[in-house]
C-alpha cells in the first residue's frame, strides 16, 4: 500500500493505492485557506484515518502546485501562497515521523500517466497540463526526471515562436515577468482571449475554451478557426520539446485535453517544426483525469 496526497488550493485529497495501482481508499477535505499549520494538521489527519483502515503505508508521496527548490527544499511559485517559502516536506516528515516524497502537480500527472495510464509501456513520456496554466513533467523508463533547478519539463514559460506570439495581436505579458510565454497562448484563458481578439468581441464577453470547443463541434466557423490557430501554436510549442527530448508519447491533461479535434490537428502540424523526416511521437489524451494528482503522488513513493 502507498499513499498519495494531492494538496491543492481548494481541496486536499488522499488515496491509498495497492500494489496493482488500484485505489482502495479515497477521501478529501477542503484546504484550510491561507493557514499553513492547519493544512499540515489536515494532511496528518487524512493519513491517520487512511492507515487506521488499511494499515501502515510503505510510502507516502505528496503533489502540490509550484516547484520545490532543491537548494532550500522550500516551495516556490505556488498559487497557494501560504505554502511559498515553506519546507512542506520537512515539516510533514517531522509531523508523520517518516520520509516522504514531494513533487509538483504536473510531475505527478506525468508519472501517473507514464506508469499505468496513457503512456504506459512507453520509454519517454512528456506529460502536459493545459488548464488555467501550462505545465509539464518528463518521465523516462518509469522515473520522473528531476534536475538541479527543480524545473524539468516546465515548458510553460519558454518563449513561443514569433508567429504564435502574434496570435493575440501582440506578444502578451506573462505573470512571470516575461513576454510571449507558451502559457500566454496555450492556457485555457489564453484560448478564450485569442477567440475574443479574433472575433472582435470584448474580452469580458468571451467564450470559454470549453464553449469554443462545443461551438466548433456544432460547426461554428469562427470557433473552428480558433481551434485551428490553437492547434498550430500547440504544435509549434510541442515541436520544441520533441526536438530536445524526443518523447515516444505526449499525454495531454487539464481542461483543454478534453477537446477531441486537437489529437488530429496538432500532429498534422508539428512535423513542420520537428527536425525529422517522420514524427513517430504520439499525442494522446490522459486516462486518469482528475485522479492523476493522487495517483502520481502515490507512485512517487514507490
Ligand atoms: Zn511566463
PDB file of C-alpha atoms in Angstrom, residues 41-194:
ATOM      1  CA  UNK A  41      -2.746  19.089  10.569  1.00  0.00           C
ATOM      2  CA  UNK A  42      -5.410  18.260   7.969  1.00  0.00           C
ATOM      3  CA  UNK A  43      -2.927  16.153   5.977  1.00  0.00           C
ATOM      4  CA  UNK A  44      -1.798  14.315   9.126  1.00  0.00           C
ATOM      5  CA  UNK A  45      -5.431  13.534   9.987  1.00  0.00           C
ATOM      6  CA  UNK A  46      -6.129  12.161   6.478  1.00  0.00           C
ATOM      7  CA  UNK A  47      -3.057   9.917   6.715  1.00  0.00           C
ATOM      8  CA  UNK A  48      -4.015   8.688  10.211  1.00  0.00           C
ATOM      9  CA  UNK A  49      -7.562   7.878   9.076  1.00  0.00           C
ATOM     10  CA  UNK A  50      -6.358   6.033   5.958  1.00  0.00           C
ATOM     11  CA  UNK A  51      -3.795   3.993   7.881  1.00  0.00           C
ATOM     12  CA  UNK A  52      -6.304   3.100  10.562  1.00  0.00           C
ATOM     13  CA  UNK A  53      -8.384   1.401   7.860  1.00  0.00           C
ATOM     14  CA  UNK A  54      -5.665  -0.030   5.617  1.00  0.00           C
ATOM     15  CA  UNK A  55      -2.559  -0.412   7.766  1.00  0.00           C
ATOM     16  CA  UNK A  56       0.732   1.436   7.639  1.00  0.00           C
ATOM     17  CA  UNK A  57       1.712   2.596   4.147  1.00  0.00           C
ATOM     18  CA  UNK A  58       5.040   1.572   2.601  1.00  0.00           C
ATOM     19  CA  UNK A  59       5.477   5.094   1.310  1.00  0.00           C
ATOM     20  CA  UNK A  60       3.810   8.466   1.143  1.00  0.00           C
ATOM     21  CA  UNK A  61       4.018  10.957  -1.716  1.00  0.00           C
ATOM     22  CA  UNK A  62       2.602  14.423  -1.992  1.00  0.00           C
ATOM     23  CA  UNK A  63       1.870  16.543  -5.037  1.00  0.00           C
ATOM     24  CA  UNK A  64       1.212  20.272  -4.991  1.00  0.00           C
ATOM     25  CA  UNK A  65       1.323  23.226  -7.396  1.00  0.00           C
ATOM     26  CA  UNK A  66       4.504  25.236  -7.509  1.00  0.00           C
ATOM     27  CA  UNK A  67       8.035  23.941  -7.640  1.00  0.00           C
ATOM     28  CA  UNK A  68      10.340  22.721  -4.923  1.00  0.00           C
ATOM     29  CA  UNK A  69      13.699  24.429  -4.594  1.00  0.00           C
ATOM     30  CA  UNK A  70      16.460  21.873  -4.488  1.00  0.00           C
ATOM     31  CA  UNK A  71      18.788  24.116  -2.520  1.00  0.00           C
ATOM     32  CA  UNK A  72      16.358  25.005   0.270  1.00  0.00           C
ATOM     33  CA  UNK A  73      13.640  22.341  -0.076  1.00  0.00           C
ATOM     34  CA  UNK A  74      11.104  25.160   0.078  1.00  0.00           C
ATOM     35  CA  UNK A  75       8.115  25.607  -2.200  1.00  0.00           C
ATOM     36  CA  UNK A  76       8.157  28.465  -4.695  1.00  0.00           C
ATOM     37  CA  UNK A  77       5.730  29.716  -7.349  1.00  0.00           C
ATOM     38  CA  UNK A  78       2.709  28.105  -5.674  1.00  0.00           C
ATOM     39  CA  UNK A  79      -0.665  29.745  -6.166  1.00  0.00           C
ATOM     40  CA  UNK A  80      -1.446  28.615  -2.598  1.00  0.00           C
ATOM     41  CA  UNK A  81       0.713  31.414  -1.310  1.00  0.00           C
ATOM     42  CA  UNK A  82       0.850  30.239   2.309  1.00  0.00           C
ATOM     43  CA  UNK A  83       3.000  27.315   1.073  1.00  0.00           C
ATOM     44  CA  UNK A  84       5.622  29.528  -0.559  1.00  0.00           C
ATOM     45  CA  UNK A  85       8.883  29.652   1.350  1.00  0.00           C
ATOM     46  CA  UNK A  86       7.814  26.684   3.489  1.00  0.00           C
ATOM     47  CA  UNK A  87       9.595  23.361   3.646  1.00  0.00           C
ATOM     48  CA  UNK A  88       6.441  21.288   3.378  1.00  0.00           C
ATOM     49  CA  UNK A  89       8.288  18.016   3.025  1.00  0.00           C
ATOM     50  CA  UNK A  90      10.450  18.514   6.124  1.00  0.00           C
ATOM     51  CA  UNK A  91       7.523  19.783   8.198  1.00  0.00           C
ATOM     52  CA  UNK A  92       5.310  16.858   7.213  1.00  0.00           C
ATOM     53  CA  UNK A  93       8.119  14.381   7.790  1.00  0.00           C
ATOM     54  CA  UNK A  94       8.516  15.749  11.318  1.00  0.00           C
ATOM     55  CA  UNK A  95       4.777  15.517  11.894  1.00  0.00           C
ATOM     56  CA  UNK A  96       4.369  11.988  10.455  1.00  0.00           C
ATOM     57  CA  UNK A  97       7.669  10.650  11.737  1.00  0.00           C
ATOM     58  CA  UNK A  98       8.904   9.239   8.416  1.00  0.00           C
ATOM     59  CA  UNK A  99      10.299  10.013   4.976  1.00  0.00           C
ATOM     60  CA  UNK A 100       8.065  11.214   2.201  1.00  0.00           C
ATOM     61  CA  UNK A 101       8.455  12.330  -1.391  1.00  0.00           C
ATOM     62  CA  UNK A 102       7.158  15.534  -2.922  1.00  0.00           C
ATOM     63  CA  UNK A 103       6.717  16.792  -6.489  1.00  0.00           C
ATOM     64  CA  UNK A 104       4.661  19.381  -8.287  1.00  0.00           C
ATOM     65  CA  UNK A 105       1.271  18.501  -9.694  1.00  0.00           C
ATOM     66  CA  UNK A 106       2.360  18.436 -13.348  1.00  0.00           C
ATOM     67  CA  UNK A 107       5.101  15.948 -12.457  1.00  0.00           C
ATOM     68  CA  UNK A 108       2.570  13.809 -10.584  1.00  0.00           C
ATOM     69  CA  UNK A 109       0.326  13.878 -13.654  1.00  0.00           C
ATOM     70  CA  UNK A 110       3.183  12.790 -15.932  1.00  0.00           C
ATOM     71  CA  UNK A 111       4.218   9.988 -13.575  1.00  0.00           C
ATOM     72  CA  UNK A 112       0.683   8.683 -13.177  1.00  0.00           C
ATOM     73  CA  UNK A 113       0.118   8.534 -16.924  1.00  0.00           C
ATOM     74  CA  UNK A 114       3.557   7.035 -17.580  1.00  0.00           C
ATOM     75  CA  UNK A 115       3.242   4.242 -15.005  1.00  0.00           C
ATOM     76  CA  UNK A 116      -0.229   2.908 -15.754  1.00  0.00           C
ATOM     77  CA  UNK A 117      -2.041   5.459 -17.876  1.00  0.00           C
ATOM     78  CA  UNK A 118      -1.950   6.659 -21.474  1.00  0.00           C
ATOM     79  CA  UNK A 119       1.859   6.483 -21.564  1.00  0.00           C
ATOM     80  CA  UNK A 120       2.207   3.012 -20.031  1.00  0.00           C
ATOM     81  CA  UNK A 121       4.827   0.917 -21.820  1.00  0.00           C
ATOM     82  CA  UNK A 122       6.487   3.945 -23.465  1.00  0.00           C
ATOM     83  CA  UNK A 123      10.103   4.788 -22.600  1.00  0.00           C
ATOM     84  CA  UNK A 124       9.908   8.599 -22.790  1.00  0.00           C
ATOM     85  CA  UNK A 125       6.674  10.276 -21.699  1.00  0.00           C
ATOM     86  CA  UNK A 126       6.084  14.029 -21.703  1.00  0.00           C
ATOM     87  CA  UNK A 127       3.011  14.877 -19.630  1.00  0.00           C
ATOM     88  CA  UNK A 128       1.448  18.259 -20.323  1.00  0.00           C
ATOM     89  CA  UNK A 129      -1.123  20.192 -18.326  1.00  0.00           C
ATOM     90  CA  UNK A 130      -3.163  22.646 -20.406  1.00  0.00           C
ATOM     91  CA  UNK A 131      -5.535  24.384 -17.998  1.00  0.00           C
ATOM     92  CA  UNK A 132      -5.581  27.757 -16.304  1.00  0.00           C
ATOM     93  CA  UNK A 133      -1.812  27.428 -16.533  1.00  0.00           C
ATOM     94  CA  UNK A 134       0.581  25.339 -18.616  1.00  0.00           C
ATOM     95  CA  UNK A 135       2.946  22.850 -17.015  1.00  0.00           C
ATOM     96  CA  UNK A 136       4.727  19.634 -17.815  1.00  0.00           C
ATOM     97  CA  UNK A 137       6.707  16.710 -16.478  1.00  0.00           C
ATOM     98  CA  UNK A 138       9.079  14.230 -18.037  1.00  0.00           C
ATOM     99  CA  UNK A 139       9.250  10.520 -17.202  1.00  0.00           C
ATOM    100  CA  UNK A 140      11.933   8.239 -18.628  1.00  0.00           C
ATOM    101  CA  UNK A 141      11.722   4.480 -18.118  1.00  0.00           C
ATOM    102  CA  UNK A 142       9.279   4.980 -15.271  1.00  0.00           C
ATOM    103  CA  UNK A 143      11.433   7.561 -13.475  1.00  0.00           C
ATOM    104  CA  UNK A 144      10.409  11.159 -13.051  1.00  0.00           C
ATOM    105  CA  UNK A 145      13.313  13.349 -14.129  1.00  0.00           C
ATOM    106  CA  UNK A 146      14.345  15.979 -11.607  1.00  0.00           C
ATOM    107  CA  UNK A 147      17.244  18.298 -12.368  1.00  0.00           C
ATOM    108  CA  UNK A 148      19.302  20.712 -10.304  1.00  0.00           C
ATOM    109  CA  UNK A 149      16.800  23.568 -10.759  1.00  0.00           C
ATOM    110  CA  UNK A 150      13.706  21.501  -9.963  1.00  0.00           C
ATOM    111  CA  UNK A 151      12.066  22.572 -13.243  1.00  0.00           C
ATOM    112  CA  UNK A 152      12.311  19.536 -15.546  1.00  0.00           C
ATOM    113  CA  UNK A 153       9.509  19.661 -18.093  1.00  0.00           C
ATOM    114  CA  UNK A 154       8.464  23.220 -17.221  1.00  0.00           C
ATOM    115  CA  UNK A 155       7.948  24.437 -20.756  1.00  0.00           C
ATOM    116  CA  UNK A 156       5.085  26.883 -19.994  1.00  0.00           C
ATOM    117  CA  UNK A 157       7.422  29.864 -19.692  1.00  0.00           C
ATOM    118  CA  UNK A 158       9.561  29.201 -22.732  1.00  0.00           C
ATOM    119  CA  UNK A 159       9.114  31.830 -25.430  1.00  0.00           C
ATOM    120  CA  UNK A 160       6.866  30.835 -28.299  1.00  0.00           C
ATOM    121  CA  UNK A 161       7.964  31.279 -31.885  1.00  0.00           C
ATOM    122  CA  UNK A 162       7.144  34.746 -33.153  1.00  0.00           C
ATOM    123  CA  UNK A 163       4.155  33.961 -35.359  1.00  0.00           C
ATOM    124  CA  UNK A 164       2.477  32.177 -32.470  1.00  0.00           C
ATOM    125  CA  UNK A 165       3.080  35.193 -30.231  1.00  0.00           C
ATOM    126  CA  UNK A 166       1.291  37.361 -32.790  1.00  0.00           C
ATOM    127  CA  UNK A 167      -1.863  35.272 -32.349  1.00  0.00           C
ATOM    128  CA  UNK A 168      -3.016  37.686 -29.693  1.00  0.00           C
ATOM    129  CA  UNK A 169      -2.230  40.761 -31.751  1.00  0.00           C
ATOM    130  CA  UNK A 170       1.000  41.347 -29.886  1.00  0.00           C
ATOM    131  CA  UNK A 171       3.178  39.288 -27.571  1.00  0.00           C
ATOM    132  CA  UNK A 172       1.409  39.135 -24.246  1.00  0.00           C
ATOM    133  CA  UNK A 173       2.921  39.913 -20.878  1.00  0.00           C
ATOM    134  CA  UNK A 174       3.038  36.871 -18.585  1.00  0.00           C
ATOM    135  CA  UNK A 175       2.653  36.933 -14.800  1.00  0.00           C
ATOM    136  CA  UNK A 176       6.187  35.529 -14.599  1.00  0.00           C
ATOM    137  CA  UNK A 177       7.559  38.861 -15.811  1.00  0.00           C
ATOM    138  CA  UNK A 178       8.448  37.759 -19.348  1.00  0.00           C
ATOM    139  CA  UNK A 179       6.653  38.349 -22.625  1.00  0.00           C
ATOM    140  CA  UNK A 180       5.389  35.820 -25.171  1.00  0.00           C
ATOM    141  CA  UNK A 181       5.481  32.732 -22.929  1.00  0.00           C
ATOM    142  CA  UNK A 182       3.892  29.468 -24.115  1.00  0.00           C
ATOM    143  CA  UNK A 183       1.351  29.845 -21.306  1.00  0.00           C
ATOM    144  CA  UNK A 184       0.133  33.221 -22.636  1.00  0.00           C
ATOM    145  CA  UNK A 185      -1.117  31.482 -25.791  1.00  0.00           C
ATOM    146  CA  UNK A 186      -1.859  27.906 -24.712  1.00  0.00           C
ATOM    147  CA  UNK A 187      -3.674  28.187 -21.369  1.00  0.00           C
ATOM    148  CA  UNK A 188      -7.474  27.905 -21.378  1.00  0.00           C
ATOM    149  CA  UNK A 189      -7.925  31.635 -20.659  1.00  0.00           C
ATOM    150  CA  UNK A 190      -5.445  32.390 -23.490  1.00  0.00           C
ATOM    151  CA  UNK A 191      -7.572  30.440 -25.975  1.00  0.00           C
ATOM    152  CA  UNK A 192     -10.595  32.445 -24.822  1.00  0.00           C
ATOM    153  CA  UNK A 193      -8.660  35.719 -25.210  1.00  0.00           C
ATOM    154  CA  UNK A 194      -7.473  34.739 -28.677  1.00  0.00           C
TER     155      UNK A 194
END
